[in-house]
Coordinates of C-alpha atoms in Angstrom, one line a residue:
X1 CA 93.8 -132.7 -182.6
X2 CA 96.9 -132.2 -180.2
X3 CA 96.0 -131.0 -176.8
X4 CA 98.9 -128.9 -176.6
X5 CA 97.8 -126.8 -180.4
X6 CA 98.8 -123.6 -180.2
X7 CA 95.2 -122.7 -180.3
X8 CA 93.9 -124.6 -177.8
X9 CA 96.5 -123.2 -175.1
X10 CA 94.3 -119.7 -175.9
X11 CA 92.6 -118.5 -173.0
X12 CA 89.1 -116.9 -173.9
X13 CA 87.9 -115.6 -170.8
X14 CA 87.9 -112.3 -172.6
X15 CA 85.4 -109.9 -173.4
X16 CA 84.1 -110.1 -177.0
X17 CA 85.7 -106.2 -177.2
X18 CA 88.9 -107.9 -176.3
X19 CA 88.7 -110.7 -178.9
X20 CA 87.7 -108.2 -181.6
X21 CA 90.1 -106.4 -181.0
X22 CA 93.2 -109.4 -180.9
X23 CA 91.7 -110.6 -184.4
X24 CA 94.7 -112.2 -186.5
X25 CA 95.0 -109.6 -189.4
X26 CA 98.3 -110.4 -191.1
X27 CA 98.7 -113.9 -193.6
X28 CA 101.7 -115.0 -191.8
X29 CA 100.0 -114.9 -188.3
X30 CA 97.6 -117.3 -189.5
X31 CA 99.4 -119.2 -190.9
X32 CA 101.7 -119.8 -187.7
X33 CA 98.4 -119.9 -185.9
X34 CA 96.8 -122.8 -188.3
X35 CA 100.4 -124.9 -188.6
X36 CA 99.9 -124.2 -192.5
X37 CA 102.7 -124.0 -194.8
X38 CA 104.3 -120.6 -195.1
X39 CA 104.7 -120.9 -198.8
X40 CA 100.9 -120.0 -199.0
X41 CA 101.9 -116.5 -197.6
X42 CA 103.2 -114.8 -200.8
X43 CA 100.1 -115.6 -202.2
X44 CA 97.8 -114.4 -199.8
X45 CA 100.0 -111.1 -199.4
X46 CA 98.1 -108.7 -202.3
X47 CA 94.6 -110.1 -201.6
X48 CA 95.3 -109.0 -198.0
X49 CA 96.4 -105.8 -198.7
X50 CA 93.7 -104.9 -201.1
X51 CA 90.5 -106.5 -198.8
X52 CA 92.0 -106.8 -195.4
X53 CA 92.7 -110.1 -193.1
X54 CA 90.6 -110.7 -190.1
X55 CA 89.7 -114.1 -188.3
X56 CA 88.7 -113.1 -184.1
X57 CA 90.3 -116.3 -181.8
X58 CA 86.8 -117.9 -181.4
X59 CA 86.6 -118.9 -185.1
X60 CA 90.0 -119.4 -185.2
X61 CA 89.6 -122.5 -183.1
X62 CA 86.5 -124.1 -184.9
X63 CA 89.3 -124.6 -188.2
X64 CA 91.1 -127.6 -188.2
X65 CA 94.6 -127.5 -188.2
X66 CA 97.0 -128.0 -190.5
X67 CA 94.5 -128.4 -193.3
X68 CA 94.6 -126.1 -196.0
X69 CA 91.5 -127.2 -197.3
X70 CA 89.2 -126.4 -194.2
X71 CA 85.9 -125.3 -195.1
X72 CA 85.9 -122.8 -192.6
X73 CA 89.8 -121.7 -193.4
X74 CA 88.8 -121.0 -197.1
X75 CA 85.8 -118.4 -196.1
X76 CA 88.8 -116.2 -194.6
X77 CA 91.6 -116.7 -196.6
X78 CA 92.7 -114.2 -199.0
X79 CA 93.6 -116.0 -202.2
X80 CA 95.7 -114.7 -205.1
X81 CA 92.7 -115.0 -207.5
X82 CA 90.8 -112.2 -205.9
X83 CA 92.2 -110.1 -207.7
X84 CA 91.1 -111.4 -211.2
X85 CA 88.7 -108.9 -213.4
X86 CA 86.5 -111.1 -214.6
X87 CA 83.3 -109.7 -216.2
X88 CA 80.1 -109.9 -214.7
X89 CA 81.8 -109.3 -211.3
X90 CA 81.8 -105.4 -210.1
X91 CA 82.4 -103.7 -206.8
X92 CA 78.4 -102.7 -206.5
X93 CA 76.7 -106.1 -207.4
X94 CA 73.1 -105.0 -206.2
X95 CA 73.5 -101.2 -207.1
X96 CA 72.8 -100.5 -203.3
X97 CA 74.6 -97.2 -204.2
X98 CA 71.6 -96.0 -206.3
X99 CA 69.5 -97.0 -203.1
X100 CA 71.3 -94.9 -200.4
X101 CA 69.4 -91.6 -200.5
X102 CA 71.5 -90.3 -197.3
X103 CA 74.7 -91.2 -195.4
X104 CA 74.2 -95.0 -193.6
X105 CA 70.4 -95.8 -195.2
X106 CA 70.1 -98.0 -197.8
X107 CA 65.9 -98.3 -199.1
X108 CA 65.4 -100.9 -201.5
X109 CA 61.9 -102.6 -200.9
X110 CA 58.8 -101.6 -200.1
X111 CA 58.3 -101.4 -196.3
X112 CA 61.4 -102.2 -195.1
X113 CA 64.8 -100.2 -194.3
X114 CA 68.2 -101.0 -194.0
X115 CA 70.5 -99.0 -191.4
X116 CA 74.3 -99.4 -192.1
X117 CA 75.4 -99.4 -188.1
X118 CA 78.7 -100.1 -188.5
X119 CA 81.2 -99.8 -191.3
X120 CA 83.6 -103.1 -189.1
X121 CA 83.4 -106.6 -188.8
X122 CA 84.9 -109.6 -186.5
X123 CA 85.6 -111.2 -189.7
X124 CA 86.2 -110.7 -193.0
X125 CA 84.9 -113.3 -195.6
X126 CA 86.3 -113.4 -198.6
X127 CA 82.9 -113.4 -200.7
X128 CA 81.3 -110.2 -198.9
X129 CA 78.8 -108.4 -201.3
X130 CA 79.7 -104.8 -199.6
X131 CA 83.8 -105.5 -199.7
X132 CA 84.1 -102.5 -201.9
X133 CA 81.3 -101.0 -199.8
X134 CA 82.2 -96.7 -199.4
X135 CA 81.6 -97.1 -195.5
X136 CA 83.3 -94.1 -194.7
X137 CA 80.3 -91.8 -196.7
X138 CA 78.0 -93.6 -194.3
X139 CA 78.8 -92.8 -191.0
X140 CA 75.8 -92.5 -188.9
X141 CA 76.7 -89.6 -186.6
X142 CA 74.3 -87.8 -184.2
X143 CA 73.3 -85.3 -187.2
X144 CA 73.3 -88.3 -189.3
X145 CA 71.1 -90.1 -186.9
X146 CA 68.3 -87.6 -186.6
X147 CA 68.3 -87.6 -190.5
X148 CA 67.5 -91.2 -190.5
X149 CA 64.9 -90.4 -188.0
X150 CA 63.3 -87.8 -190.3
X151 CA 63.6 -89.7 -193.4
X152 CA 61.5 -92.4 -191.6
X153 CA 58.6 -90.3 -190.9
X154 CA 58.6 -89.1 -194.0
X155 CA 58.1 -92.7 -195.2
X156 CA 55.2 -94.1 -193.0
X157 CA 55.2 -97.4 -195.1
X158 CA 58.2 -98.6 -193.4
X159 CA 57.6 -101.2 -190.9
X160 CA 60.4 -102.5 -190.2
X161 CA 64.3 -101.1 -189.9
X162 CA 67.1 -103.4 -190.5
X163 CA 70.4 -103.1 -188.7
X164 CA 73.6 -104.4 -191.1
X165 CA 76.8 -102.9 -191.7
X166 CA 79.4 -104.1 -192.1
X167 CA 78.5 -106.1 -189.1
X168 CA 75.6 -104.1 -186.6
X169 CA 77.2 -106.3 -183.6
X170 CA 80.8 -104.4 -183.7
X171 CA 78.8 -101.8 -182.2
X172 CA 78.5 -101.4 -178.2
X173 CA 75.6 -102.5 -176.7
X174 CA 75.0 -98.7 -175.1
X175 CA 74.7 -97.6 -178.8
X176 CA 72.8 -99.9 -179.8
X177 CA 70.5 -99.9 -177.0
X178 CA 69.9 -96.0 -177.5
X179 CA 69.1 -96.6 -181.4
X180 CA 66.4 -99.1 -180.0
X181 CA 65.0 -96.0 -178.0
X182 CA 64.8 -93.7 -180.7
X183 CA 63.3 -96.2 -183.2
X184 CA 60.5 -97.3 -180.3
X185 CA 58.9 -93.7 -180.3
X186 CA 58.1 -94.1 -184.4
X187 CA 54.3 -95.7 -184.3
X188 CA 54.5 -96.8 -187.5
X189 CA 57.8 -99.3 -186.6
X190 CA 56.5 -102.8 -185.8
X191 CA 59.6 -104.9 -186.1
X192 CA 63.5 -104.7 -186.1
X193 CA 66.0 -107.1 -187.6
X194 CA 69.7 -107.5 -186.8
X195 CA 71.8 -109.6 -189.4
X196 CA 74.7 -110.5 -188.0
X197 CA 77.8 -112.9 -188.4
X198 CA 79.8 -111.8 -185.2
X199 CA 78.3 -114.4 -182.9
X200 CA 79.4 -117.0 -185.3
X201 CA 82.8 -115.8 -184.9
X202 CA 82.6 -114.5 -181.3
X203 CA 80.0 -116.0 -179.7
X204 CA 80.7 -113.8 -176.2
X205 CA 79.1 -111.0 -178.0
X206 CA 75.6 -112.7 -177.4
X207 CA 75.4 -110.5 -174.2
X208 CA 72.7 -110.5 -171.6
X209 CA 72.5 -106.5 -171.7
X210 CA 71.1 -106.6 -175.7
X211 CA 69.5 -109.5 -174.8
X212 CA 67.3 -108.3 -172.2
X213 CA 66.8 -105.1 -174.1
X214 CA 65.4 -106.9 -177.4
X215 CA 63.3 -108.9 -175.3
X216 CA 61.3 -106.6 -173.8
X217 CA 61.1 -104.1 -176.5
X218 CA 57.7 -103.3 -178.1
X219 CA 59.6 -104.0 -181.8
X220 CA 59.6 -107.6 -182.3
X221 CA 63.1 -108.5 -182.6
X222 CA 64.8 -110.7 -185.6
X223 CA 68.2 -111.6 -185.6
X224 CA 69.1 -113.3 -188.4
X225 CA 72.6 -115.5 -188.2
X226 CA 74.5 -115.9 -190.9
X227 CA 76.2 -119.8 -190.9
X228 CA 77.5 -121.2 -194.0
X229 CA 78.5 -124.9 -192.8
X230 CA 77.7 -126.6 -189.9
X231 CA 81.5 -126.4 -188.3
X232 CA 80.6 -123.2 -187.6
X233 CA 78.0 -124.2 -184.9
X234 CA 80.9 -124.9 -182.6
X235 CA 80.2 -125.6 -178.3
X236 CA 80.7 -121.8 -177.4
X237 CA 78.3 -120.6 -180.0
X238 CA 75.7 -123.3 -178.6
X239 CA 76.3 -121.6 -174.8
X240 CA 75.7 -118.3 -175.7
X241 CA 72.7 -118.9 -177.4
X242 CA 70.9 -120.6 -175.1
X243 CA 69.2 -117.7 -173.5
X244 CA 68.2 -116.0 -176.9
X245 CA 66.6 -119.3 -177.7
X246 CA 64.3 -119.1 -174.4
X247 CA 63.7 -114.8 -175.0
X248 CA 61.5 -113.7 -177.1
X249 CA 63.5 -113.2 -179.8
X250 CA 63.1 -114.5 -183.3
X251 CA 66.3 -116.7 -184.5
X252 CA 66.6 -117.0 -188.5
X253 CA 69.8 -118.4 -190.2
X254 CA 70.7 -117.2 -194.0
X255 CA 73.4 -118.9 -195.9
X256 CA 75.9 -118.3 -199.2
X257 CA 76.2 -120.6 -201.1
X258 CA 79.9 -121.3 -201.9
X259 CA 81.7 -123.4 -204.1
X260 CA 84.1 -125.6 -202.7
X261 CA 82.5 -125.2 -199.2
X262 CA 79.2 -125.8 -198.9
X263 CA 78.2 -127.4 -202.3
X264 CA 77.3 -130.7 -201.1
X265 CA 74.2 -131.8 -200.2
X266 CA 74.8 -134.0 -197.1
X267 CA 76.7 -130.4 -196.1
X268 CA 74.0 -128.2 -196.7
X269 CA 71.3 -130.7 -194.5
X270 CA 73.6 -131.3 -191.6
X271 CA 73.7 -127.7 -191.2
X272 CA 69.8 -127.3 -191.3
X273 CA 69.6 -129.9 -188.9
X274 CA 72.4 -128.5 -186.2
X275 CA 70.4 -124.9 -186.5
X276 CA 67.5 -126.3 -186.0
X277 CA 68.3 -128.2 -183.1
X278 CA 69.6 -124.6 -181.0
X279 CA 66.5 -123.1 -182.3
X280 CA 67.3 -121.5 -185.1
X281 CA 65.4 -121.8 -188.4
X282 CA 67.0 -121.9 -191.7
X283 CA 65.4 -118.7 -193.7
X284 CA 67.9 -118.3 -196.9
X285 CA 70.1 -119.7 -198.7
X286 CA 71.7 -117.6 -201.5
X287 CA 73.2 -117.1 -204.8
X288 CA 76.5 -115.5 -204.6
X289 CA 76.0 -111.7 -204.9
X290 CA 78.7 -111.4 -208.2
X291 CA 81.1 -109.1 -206.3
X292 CA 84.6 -108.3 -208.0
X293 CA 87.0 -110.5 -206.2
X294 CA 84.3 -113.4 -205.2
X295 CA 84.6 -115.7 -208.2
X296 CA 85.7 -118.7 -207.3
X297 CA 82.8 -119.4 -205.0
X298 CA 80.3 -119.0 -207.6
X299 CA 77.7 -122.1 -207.9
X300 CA 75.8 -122.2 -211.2
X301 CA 72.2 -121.8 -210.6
X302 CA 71.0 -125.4 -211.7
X303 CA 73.6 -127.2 -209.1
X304 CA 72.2 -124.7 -206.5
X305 CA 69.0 -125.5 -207.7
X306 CA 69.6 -129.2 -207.7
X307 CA 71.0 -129.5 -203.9
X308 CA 68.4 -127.5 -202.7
X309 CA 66.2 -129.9 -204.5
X310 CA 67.9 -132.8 -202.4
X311 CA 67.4 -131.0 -199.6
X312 CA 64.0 -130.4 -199.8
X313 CA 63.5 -134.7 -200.3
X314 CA 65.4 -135.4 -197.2
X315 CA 64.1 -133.0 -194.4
X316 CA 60.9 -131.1 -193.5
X317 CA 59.4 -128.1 -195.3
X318 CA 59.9 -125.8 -192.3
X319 CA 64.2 -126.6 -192.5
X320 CA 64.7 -125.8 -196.2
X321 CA 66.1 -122.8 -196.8
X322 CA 64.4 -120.6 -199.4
X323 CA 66.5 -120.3 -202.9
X324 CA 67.4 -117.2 -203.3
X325 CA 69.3 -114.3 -205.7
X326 CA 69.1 -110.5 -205.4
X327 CA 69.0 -108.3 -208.7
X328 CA 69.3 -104.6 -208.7
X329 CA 66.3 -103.0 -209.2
X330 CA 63.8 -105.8 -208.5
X331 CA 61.2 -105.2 -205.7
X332 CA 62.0 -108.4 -203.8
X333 CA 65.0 -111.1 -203.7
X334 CA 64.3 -113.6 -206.5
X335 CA 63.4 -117.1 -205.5
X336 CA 64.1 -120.0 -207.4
X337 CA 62.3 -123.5 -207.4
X338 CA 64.6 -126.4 -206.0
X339 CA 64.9 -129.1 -208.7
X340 CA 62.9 -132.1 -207.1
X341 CA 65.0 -135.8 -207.7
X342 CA 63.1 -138.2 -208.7
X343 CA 61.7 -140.2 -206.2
X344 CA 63.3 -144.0 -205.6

């Protein structure tokens, strides 16, 4: 790669506020930005306008130039044939809608809660499940806030609350922090979970503030990455996890699986390996959630079946991924058996 790249030049002593809020959002910016032609703009003009642009400077700089094909460029990169109806894929895949029995909760299983935090993201993939998500009924306000509080003790089987969104990290520390609070007063609450892709694509927003506050709270903390090929584990990411690694903080990666990105097997390893090694363990790997617009990264179930299979021959039980698929109205995600190779 040339030194002088326009995105090396890039300064990122910024705060991760700063780079969320200089995220490339129009087609021909990043185009400019990636040295790719600008004939792919016309294409990428609707898709953008009807599920928005966004790639932060952090992620920007883990895709490779001039190469259309990136794995990492293709996650972002609105494409003309989003905006195929094809049937089977709908703007509620998992009927979450017929789950979310007040404004920002969504209860599907048994025990466990999930908080929508925020409606925004760093970064807007291209296959998101909750594209066509109708964020703007689930605002968690004050009011809305004490609801969720009541709702939960009126349901002393939930253990656990899960923060998601949107992403829960595009929301300051200081709110997040006094959510934390609140939540520590309910007896019944033994755990919370963050899932999160904003540190993959700022990494700066690992801060030492949340941090601190996870690691001392009396809920054991989860955060659950979300990395889809190992070019996303990139030097700044590996800095800014350090000290989560060392707290007591439980790391967990999930993955998509995607076709045309992450749909080889010596892919799918490598990246088990690379989390592993920054102390994060591989936890899911999914299905693609059949959301309108999502298509073209859909796997069929017997090749998923068959790399997780190779997988599961080359590296230890504890850095396979479990198979997964969500259906609406099933108690639990659905996992599938890896199909085994024969052994040589």
């Amino acid at each position: 790669m040339q030194t002088d790249s326009p995105i090396e030049t890039v300064q990122l002593d910024k705060s991760w506020q700063q780079l969320l809020s200089e995220a490339v959002s129009e087609p021909e910016q990043l185009l400019q930005r990636l040295q790719l032609p600008g004939s792919m703009q016309a294409s990428m003009q609707a898709a953008s306008e009807n599920f928005a642009l966004r790639v932060p400077e952090p992620f920007l700089k883990l895709i490779e130039p001039g190469n259309p094909q990136d794995p990492l460029l293709l996650q972002v990169l609105p494409q003309a044939r989003e905006l195929d109806q094809l049937p089977g894929y709908v703007a509620d895949p998992l009927a979450e809608q017929s789950s979310n029995p007040d404004a920002g909760i969504i209860h599907k299983y048994h025990g466990r809660l999930l908080l929508v935090i925020s409606g925004g993201c760093a970064i807007n993939c291209r296959y998101c499940f909750r594209r066509h998500f109708p964020y703007q009924d689930n605002q968690l306000s004050g009011t809305q806030w004490q609801a969720v509080l009541d709702y939960l003790n009126e349901h002393p089987e939930v253990e656990e609350v899960i923060f998601s969104g949107g992403d829960p990290l595009a929301t300051p520390d200081s709110r997040l922090i006094r959510l934390i609070d609140d939540l520590e007063q309910l007896p019944q609450l033994k755990r919370v979970r963050i899932h999160t892709r904003l540190p993959v694509a700022i990494p700066q927003r690992l801060t030492d503030a949340l941090r601190q506050r996870l690691s001392r709270s009396r809920l054991q903390a989860v955060m659950v990455l979300h990395l889809n090929h190992p070019n996303e584990i990139g030097d700044e990411l590996k800095h800014w996890l350090q000290p989560w690694r060392q707290s007591n903080i439980t790391l967990l990666n999930q993955s998509v699986l995607l076709e045309g990105i992450n749909d080889r097997a010596e892919v799918l390893i490598e990246l088990s390996e690379r989390l592993f090694a920054e102390g994060i363990l591989p936890y899911y790997v999914h299905l693609l959630d059949p959301v309108a617009g999502a298509a073209h990264f859909d796997m069929d179930e017997q090749k998923a079946r068959q790399l997780v299979g190779a997988m599961a021959a080359k590296l230890p039980g504890y850095m396979v991924p479990k198979l997964t698929r969500e259906q609406p109205g099933v108690s639990a995600k659905v996992q599938l058996s890896p199909d085994l190779p024969d052994k040589s």
